[in-house]
PDB file of C-alpha atoms and ligand atoms in Angstrom:
ATOM      1  CA  MET A   1    -186.612 -40.608 -77.199  1.00 71.00           C
ATOM      2  CA  ALA A   2    -185.992 -43.561 -74.947  1.00 93.00           C
ATOM      3  CA  PHE A   3    -182.976 -43.534 -72.662  1.00 98.00           C
ATOM      4  CA  GLU A   4    -180.342 -46.125 -73.551  1.00 98.00           C
ATOM      5  CA  LEU A   5    -177.464 -47.378 -71.433  1.00 98.00           C
ATOM      6  CA  PRO A   6    -174.236 -46.460 -73.271  1.00 98.00           C
ATOM      7  CA  ASP A   7    -171.273 -48.840 -73.245  1.00 98.00           C
ATOM      8  CA  LEU A   8    -168.356 -47.701 -71.103  1.00 98.00           C
ATOM      9  CA  PRO A   9    -165.707 -46.000 -73.291  1.00 98.00           C
ATOM     10  CA  TYR A  10    -163.148 -48.507 -71.837  1.00 98.00           C
ATOM     11  CA  SER A  11    -163.267 -52.024 -70.443  1.00 98.00           C
ATOM     12  CA  HIS A  12    -164.557 -52.758 -66.944  1.00 98.00           C
ATOM     13  CA  ASP A  13    -160.945 -53.562 -65.957  1.00 98.00           C
ATOM     14  CA  ALA A  14    -159.389 -50.467 -67.494  1.00 98.00           C
ATOM     15  CA  LEU A  15    -159.473 -48.232 -64.413  1.00 98.00           C
ATOM     16  CA  ALA A  16    -158.606 -50.923 -61.866  1.00 98.00           C
ATOM     17  CA  ASP A  17    -154.908 -49.979 -61.694  1.00 98.00           C
ATOM     18  CA  HIS A  18    -155.972 -46.356 -61.203  1.00 98.00           C
ATOM     19  CA  GLY A  19    -158.283 -46.718 -58.206  1.00 98.00           C
ATOM     20  CA  MET A  20    -161.628 -47.754 -59.733  1.00 98.00           C
ATOM     21  CA  SER A  21    -162.135 -51.516 -59.703  1.00 98.00           C
ATOM     22  CA  ARG A  22    -164.016 -53.783 -62.080  1.00 98.00           C
ATOM     23  CA  GLU A  23    -166.475 -54.475 -59.252  1.00 98.00           C
ATOM     24  CA  THR A  24    -167.215 -50.750 -58.838  1.00 98.00           C
ATOM     25  CA  LEU A  25    -167.822 -50.340 -62.579  1.00 98.00           C
ATOM     26  CA  GLU A  26    -169.999 -53.469 -62.675  1.00 98.00           C
ATOM     27  CA  TYR A  27    -172.212 -52.093 -59.911  1.00 98.00           C
ATOM     28  CA  HIS A  28    -172.033 -48.442 -60.892  1.00 98.00           C
ATOM     29  CA  HIS A  29    -172.504 -48.740 -64.666  1.00 98.00           C
ATOM     30  CA  ASP A  30    -174.237 -52.086 -65.176  1.00 98.00           C
ATOM     31  CA  ILE A  31    -176.628 -51.837 -62.209  1.00 98.00           C
ATOM     32  CA  HIS A  32    -176.980 -48.241 -60.924  1.00 98.00           C
ATOM     33  CA  HIS A  33    -176.779 -46.440 -64.273  1.00 98.00           C
ATOM     34  CA  LYS A  34    -179.010 -49.062 -65.881  1.00 98.00           C
ATOM     35  CA  ALA A  35    -181.605 -48.534 -63.125  1.00 98.00           C
ATOM     36  CA  TYR A  36    -181.752 -44.797 -63.985  1.00 98.00           C
ATOM     37  CA  VAL A  37    -182.251 -45.768 -67.645  1.00 98.00           C
ATOM     38  CA  ASP A  38    -185.011 -48.291 -66.900  1.00 98.00           C
ATOM     39  CA  ASN A  39    -186.786 -46.213 -64.254  1.00 98.00           C
ATOM     40  CA  GLY A  40    -186.458 -43.083 -66.390  1.00 98.00           C
ATOM     41  CA  ASN A  41    -188.072 -44.805 -69.361  1.00 98.00           C
ATOM     42  CA  LYS A  42    -190.928 -45.967 -67.128  1.00 98.00           C
ATOM     43  CA  ALA A  43    -191.332 -42.489 -65.627  1.00 98.00           C
ATOM     44  CA  ILE A  44    -191.523 -40.597 -68.956  1.00 98.00           C
ATOM     45  CA  SER A  45    -193.718 -43.198 -70.664  1.00 97.00           C
ATOM     46  CA  GLY A  46    -197.067 -41.684 -71.621  1.00 97.00           C
ATOM     47  CA  THR A  47    -196.056 -38.179 -70.463  1.00 98.00           C
ATOM     48  CA  GLU A  48    -195.298 -34.996 -72.421  1.00 97.00           C
ATOM     49  CA  TRP A  49    -191.588 -35.807 -71.987  1.00 98.00           C
ATOM     50  CA  GLU A  50    -191.675 -39.186 -73.727  1.00 96.00           C
ATOM     51  CA  ASN A  51    -190.086 -38.036 -76.997  1.00 94.00           C
ATOM     52  CA  LYS A  52    -188.055 -35.087 -75.721  1.00 97.00           C
ATOM     53  CA  PRO A  53    -184.235 -34.837 -75.546  1.00 98.00           C
ATOM     54  CA  VAL A  54    -182.961 -35.665 -72.064  1.00 98.00           C
ATOM     55  CA  GLU A  55    -181.465 -32.177 -71.629  1.00 98.00           C
ATOM     56  CA  ASP A  56    -184.928 -30.655 -72.201  1.00 98.00           C
ATOM     57  CA  ILE A  57    -186.476 -33.063 -69.688  1.00 98.00           C
ATOM     58  CA  ILE A  58    -183.896 -32.098 -67.054  1.00 98.00           C
ATOM     59  CA  LYS A  59    -184.314 -28.347 -67.591  1.00 98.00           C
ATOM     60  CA  GLY A  60    -188.088 -28.635 -67.869  1.00 98.00           C
ATOM     61  CA  THR A  61    -188.690 -30.697 -64.738  1.00 98.00           C
ATOM     62  CA  TYR A  62    -186.121 -29.220 -62.311  1.00 98.00           C
ATOM     63  CA  ASP A  63    -187.903 -27.621 -59.375  1.00 98.00           C
ATOM     64  CA  PRO A  64    -185.672 -25.171 -57.482  1.00 96.00           C
ATOM     65  CA  LYS A  65    -188.011 -25.307 -54.477  1.00 96.00           C
ATOM     66  CA  SER A  66    -187.927 -29.105 -54.119  1.00 94.00           C
ATOM     67  CA  VAL A  67    -185.347 -31.160 -52.261  1.00 90.00           C
ATOM     68  CA  ALA A  68    -186.791 -34.523 -53.317  1.00 94.00           C
ATOM     69  CA  GLN A  69    -187.463 -33.562 -56.990  1.00 97.00           C
ATOM     70  CA  SER A  70    -189.735 -35.715 -59.180  1.00 97.00           C
ATOM     71  CA  GLY A  71    -189.036 -39.247 -60.368  1.00 97.00           C
ATOM     72  CA  ILE A  72    -188.785 -37.983 -63.937  1.00 98.00           C
ATOM     73  CA  PHE A  73    -186.188 -35.364 -63.000  1.00 98.00           C
ATOM     74  CA  ASN A  74    -184.133 -37.650 -60.761  1.00 98.00           C
ATOM     75  CA  ASN A  75    -183.852 -40.495 -63.259  1.00 98.00           C
ATOM     76  CA  ALA A  76    -183.329 -38.250 -66.307  1.00 98.00           C
ATOM     77  CA  SER A  77    -180.634 -36.196 -64.591  1.00 98.00           C
ATOM     78  CA  GLN A  78    -178.822 -39.206 -63.154  1.00 98.00           C
ATOM     79  CA  TYR A  79    -178.999 -40.876 -66.581  1.00 98.00           C
ATOM     80  CA  TRP A  80    -177.373 -37.813 -68.142  1.00 98.00           C
ATOM     81  CA  ASN A  81    -174.877 -37.299 -65.293  1.00 98.00           C
ATOM     82  CA  HIS A  82    -173.492 -40.822 -65.658  1.00 99.00           C
ATOM     83  CA  ASN A  83    -173.340 -40.553 -69.462  1.00 98.00           C
ATOM     84  CA  GLN A  84    -170.982 -37.599 -68.895  1.00 98.00           C
ATOM     85  CA  PHE A  85    -169.088 -39.164 -65.963  1.00 99.00           C
ATOM     86  CA  TRP A  86    -167.810 -42.209 -67.910  1.00 99.00           C
ATOM     87  CA  GLU A  87    -166.587 -39.950 -70.733  1.00 98.00           C
ATOM     88  CA  MET A  88    -164.839 -37.651 -68.262  1.00 98.00           C
ATOM     89  CA  MET A  89    -162.523 -40.479 -67.152  1.00 99.00           C
ATOM     90  CA  ALA A  90    -159.701 -42.360 -68.891  1.00 98.00           C
ATOM     91  CA  PRO A  91    -157.250 -44.978 -67.582  1.00 98.00           C
ATOM     92  CA  GLY A  92    -154.508 -43.065 -65.772  1.00 98.00           C
ATOM     93  CA  GLY A  93    -156.015 -39.756 -66.858  1.00 98.00           C
ATOM     94  CA  THR A  94    -154.819 -37.762 -69.861  1.00 98.00           C
ATOM     95  CA  LYS A  95    -152.517 -34.797 -70.335  1.00 97.00           C
ATOM     96  CA  MET A  96    -154.218 -31.450 -69.876  1.00 97.00           C
ATOM     97  CA  PRO A  97    -154.525 -29.373 -73.069  1.00 98.00           C
ATOM     98  CA  GLY A  98    -152.805 -25.985 -72.761  1.00 98.00           C
ATOM     99  CA  GLU A  99    -155.974 -23.988 -73.332  1.00 97.00           C
ATOM    100  CA  LEU A 100    -157.679 -25.655 -70.348  1.00 98.00           C
ATOM    101  CA  GLU A 101    -154.578 -25.334 -68.186  1.00 98.00           C
ATOM    102  CA  LYS A 102    -154.517 -21.604 -68.828  1.00 98.00           C
ATOM    103  CA  ALA A 103    -158.244 -21.235 -68.081  1.00 98.00           C
ATOM    104  CA  ILE A 104    -157.842 -23.145 -64.786  1.00 98.00           C
ATOM    105  CA  ASN A 105    -154.772 -21.144 -63.783  1.00 98.00           C
ATOM    106  CA  ASP A 106    -156.564 -17.876 -64.547  1.00 98.00           C
ATOM    107  CA  ALA A 107    -159.721 -18.855 -62.661  1.00 98.00           C
ATOM    108  CA  PHE A 108    -158.262 -20.558 -59.591  1.00 98.00           C
ATOM    109  CA  GLY A 109    -154.660 -19.375 -59.283  1.00 98.00           C
ATOM    110  CA  GLY A 110    -153.092 -22.693 -60.295  1.00 98.00           C
ATOM    111  CA  PHE A 111    -153.875 -26.381 -60.745  1.00 98.00           C
ATOM    112  CA  ASP A 112    -153.173 -27.253 -57.097  1.00 98.00           C
ATOM    113  CA  LYS A 113    -155.565 -24.545 -55.920  1.00 98.00           C
ATOM    114  CA  PHE A 114    -158.182 -25.842 -58.346  1.00 98.00           C
ATOM    115  CA  LYS A 115    -157.788 -29.403 -57.044  1.00 98.00           C
ATOM    116  CA  GLU A 116    -158.029 -28.203 -53.439  1.00 98.00           C
ATOM    117  CA  GLU A 117    -161.236 -26.283 -54.104  1.00 98.00           C
ATOM    118  CA  PHE A 118    -162.801 -29.081 -56.176  1.00 98.00           C
ATOM    119  CA  ALA A 119    -161.948 -31.693 -53.529  1.00 98.00           C
ATOM    120  CA  ALA A 120    -163.403 -29.476 -50.793  1.00 98.00           C
ATOM    121  CA  ALA A 121    -166.663 -29.128 -52.763  1.00 98.00           C
ATOM    122  CA  GLY A 122    -166.976 -32.893 -53.149  1.00 98.00           C
ATOM    123  CA  ALA A 123    -166.038 -33.660 -49.552  1.00 98.00           C
ATOM    124  CA  GLY A 124    -168.344 -30.907 -48.301  1.00 98.00           C
ATOM    125  CA  GLN A 125    -171.446 -32.111 -50.162  1.00 97.00           C
ATOM    126  CA  PHE A 126    -173.566 -33.487 -47.297  1.00 97.00           C
ATOM    127  CA  GLY A 127    -175.057 -36.802 -48.456  1.00 97.00           C
ATOM    128  CA  SER A 128    -175.330 -37.844 -52.093  1.00 98.00           C
ATOM    129  CA  GLY A 129    -174.433 -35.505 -54.927  1.00 98.00           C
ATOM    130  CA  TRP A 130    -171.806 -34.268 -57.334  1.00 98.00           C
ATOM    131  CA  ALA A 131    -168.843 -31.872 -57.463  1.00 98.00           C
ATOM    132  CA  TRP A 132    -168.500 -29.929 -60.713  1.00 98.00           C
ATOM    133  CA  LEU A 133    -166.217 -27.699 -62.712  1.00 98.00           C
ATOM    134  CA  VAL A 134    -168.605 -25.589 -64.780  1.00 98.00           C
ATOM    135  CA  LYS A 135    -168.509 -22.828 -67.324  1.00 98.00           C
ATOM    136  CA  ASP A 136    -170.958 -20.154 -66.213  1.00 98.00           C
ATOM    137  CA  GLY A 137    -171.203 -17.381 -68.763  1.00 96.00           C
ATOM    138  CA  GLY A 138    -167.556 -16.614 -69.491  1.00 93.00           C
ATOM    139  CA  SER A 139    -166.066 -17.898 -66.258  1.00 97.00           C
ATOM    140  CA  LEU A 140    -165.027 -21.209 -64.737  1.00 98.00           C
ATOM    141  CA  LYS A 141    -166.501 -22.100 -61.341  1.00 98.00           C
ATOM    142  CA  ILE A 142    -166.525 -25.024 -58.931  1.00 98.00           C
ATOM    143  CA  THR A 143    -169.926 -26.063 -57.618  1.00 98.00           C
ATOM    144  CA  LYS A 144    -171.557 -28.906 -55.733  1.00 98.00           C
ATOM    145  CA  THR A 145    -175.085 -30.231 -56.196  1.00 98.00           C
ATOM    146  CA  GLU A 146    -177.302 -32.554 -54.199  1.00 97.00           C
ATOM    147  CA  ASN A 147    -178.584 -35.903 -55.445  1.00 98.00           C
ATOM    148  CA  GLY A 148    -179.093 -35.767 -59.238  1.00 98.00           C
ATOM    149  CA  VAL A 149    -179.116 -31.987 -59.701  1.00 98.00           C
ATOM    150  CA  ASN A 150    -176.607 -30.881 -62.332  1.00 98.00           C
ATOM    151  CA  PRO A 151    -175.280 -27.734 -64.045  1.00 98.00           C
ATOM    152  CA  LEU A 152    -177.940 -27.843 -66.794  1.00 98.00           C
ATOM    153  CA  CYS A 153    -180.456 -26.792 -64.100  1.00 98.00           C
ATOM    154  CA  PHE A 154    -178.616 -23.477 -63.710  1.00 98.00           C
ATOM    155  CA  GLY A 155    -177.821 -22.765 -67.359  1.00 98.00           C
ATOM    156  CA  GLN A 156    -174.177 -23.777 -66.856  1.00 98.00           C
ATOM    157  CA  THR A 157    -171.967 -26.055 -68.958  1.00 98.00           C
ATOM    158  CA  ALA A 158    -170.621 -29.126 -67.144  1.00 98.00           C
ATOM    159  CA  LEU A 159    -166.892 -29.456 -67.849  1.00 98.00           C
ATOM    160  CA  LEU A 160    -166.018 -32.018 -65.145  1.00 98.00           C
ATOM    161  CA  GLY A 161    -168.235 -33.883 -62.689  1.00 99.00           C
ATOM    162  CA  CYS A 162    -167.277 -36.190 -59.838  1.00 98.00           C
ATOM    163  CA  ASP A 163    -169.960 -38.527 -58.512  1.00 98.00           C
ATOM    164  CA  VAL A 164    -169.812 -38.448 -54.709  1.00 98.00           C
ATOM    165  CA  TRP A 165    -172.691 -40.847 -54.073  1.00 98.00           C
ATOM    166  CA  GLU A 166    -171.456 -43.672 -51.846  1.00 98.00           C
ATOM    167  CA  HIS A 167    -172.015 -46.197 -54.679  1.00 98.00           C
ATOM    168  CA  SER A 168    -169.192 -44.453 -56.546  1.00 98.00           C
ATOM    169  CA  TYR A 169    -166.499 -45.116 -53.942  1.00 98.00           C
ATOM    170  CA  TYR A 170    -167.569 -47.465 -51.167  1.00 98.00           C
ATOM    171  CA  ILE A 171    -166.220 -50.683 -52.749  1.00 98.00           C
ATOM    172  CA  ASP A 172    -162.749 -49.230 -53.394  1.00 98.00           C
ATOM    173  CA  PHE A 173    -162.373 -46.594 -50.684  1.00 98.00           C
ATOM    174  CA  ARG A 174    -165.015 -47.509 -48.059  1.00 98.00           C
ATOM    175  CA  ASN A 175    -165.930 -44.304 -46.214  1.00 98.00           C
ATOM    176  CA  LYS A 176    -162.895 -42.314 -47.418  1.00 98.00           C
ATOM    177  CA  ARG A 177    -164.604 -39.956 -49.854  1.00 98.00           C
ATOM    178  CA  PRO A 178    -161.742 -37.388 -49.810  1.00 98.00           C
ATOM    179  CA  VAL A 179    -159.233 -40.099 -50.838  1.00 98.00           C
ATOM    180  CA  TYR A 180    -161.546 -41.175 -53.686  1.00 98.00           C
ATOM    181  CA  ILE A 181    -161.841 -37.574 -54.933  1.00 98.00           C
ATOM    182  CA  GLN A 182    -158.079 -37.004 -54.736  1.00 98.00           C
ATOM    183  CA  ASN A 183    -157.491 -40.209 -56.708  1.00 98.00           C
ATOM    184  CA  PHE A 184    -160.128 -39.155 -59.253  1.00 98.00           C
ATOM    185  CA  LEU A 185    -158.341 -35.844 -59.841  1.00 98.00           C
ATOM    186  CA  ASP A 186    -154.840 -37.357 -59.897  1.00 98.00           C
ATOM    187  CA  ASN A 187    -155.422 -40.585 -61.855  1.00 98.00           C
ATOM    188  CA  LEU A 188    -158.763 -40.706 -63.643  1.00 98.00           C
ATOM    189  CA  VAL A 189    -159.684 -37.422 -65.310  1.00 98.00           C
ATOM    190  CA  ASN A 190    -159.786 -37.288 -69.097  1.00 98.00           C
ATOM    191  CA  TRP A 191    -158.699 -33.652 -69.358  1.00 98.00           C
ATOM    192  CA  GLU A 192    -159.017 -33.782 -73.166  1.00 98.00           C
ATOM    193  CA  ASN A 193    -162.716 -34.523 -72.736  1.00 98.00           C
ATOM    194  CA  VAL A 194    -163.033 -31.721 -70.182  1.00 98.00           C
ATOM    195  CA  ALA A 195    -161.338 -29.267 -72.574  1.00 98.00           C
ATOM    196  CA  SER A 196    -163.612 -30.348 -75.444  1.00 98.00           C
ATOM    197  CA  ARG A 197    -166.633 -29.156 -73.415  1.00 98.00           C
ATOM    198  CA  MET A 198    -165.404 -25.565 -73.170  1.00 96.00           C
TER     199      MET A 198
HETATM  200 MN1  LIG B   1    -173.437 -42.741 -59.568  1.00 80.26          MN
END
């Protein structure tokens, strides 16, 4: 099935008071995400993947031995990653459901410890990539991935993902990736969405 650019679940202005400007969302959603949609559709056209669900394309084309990955993988995974990313945010963030709070406390020894470890993963990803909170079997883990690689590649469930490509933060935070990640965790996460993925 063809990839389609979803609408943002909020207006382009909705996150501006919380550290993510209209200009960032115009570039990031309307231009970057759309490019993954358009290039992905071109890449799968006429291939065995043309009518497959995007999750199957990602899992079926991921090559653990490749750094560059294929054009099909890169565009399909970045298409999917951004579909999740917009849903994982809400203006000002949301209250964390108790069930998720307990799971985070159990896994990381408290919310502050979780935030520290997640921020370190995002800041420590050399070059473009993502920081993730994943469910791996029964346990919660923090991971980082390069470029478009995501938890589906490793049989994990993505609960929260933070885009640490420069296009995600350079307009609002310039080179200060750690400040962007801290703001993401403090002011942008839709914890209800994260909990719904468990
Ligand atoms: Mn991005």
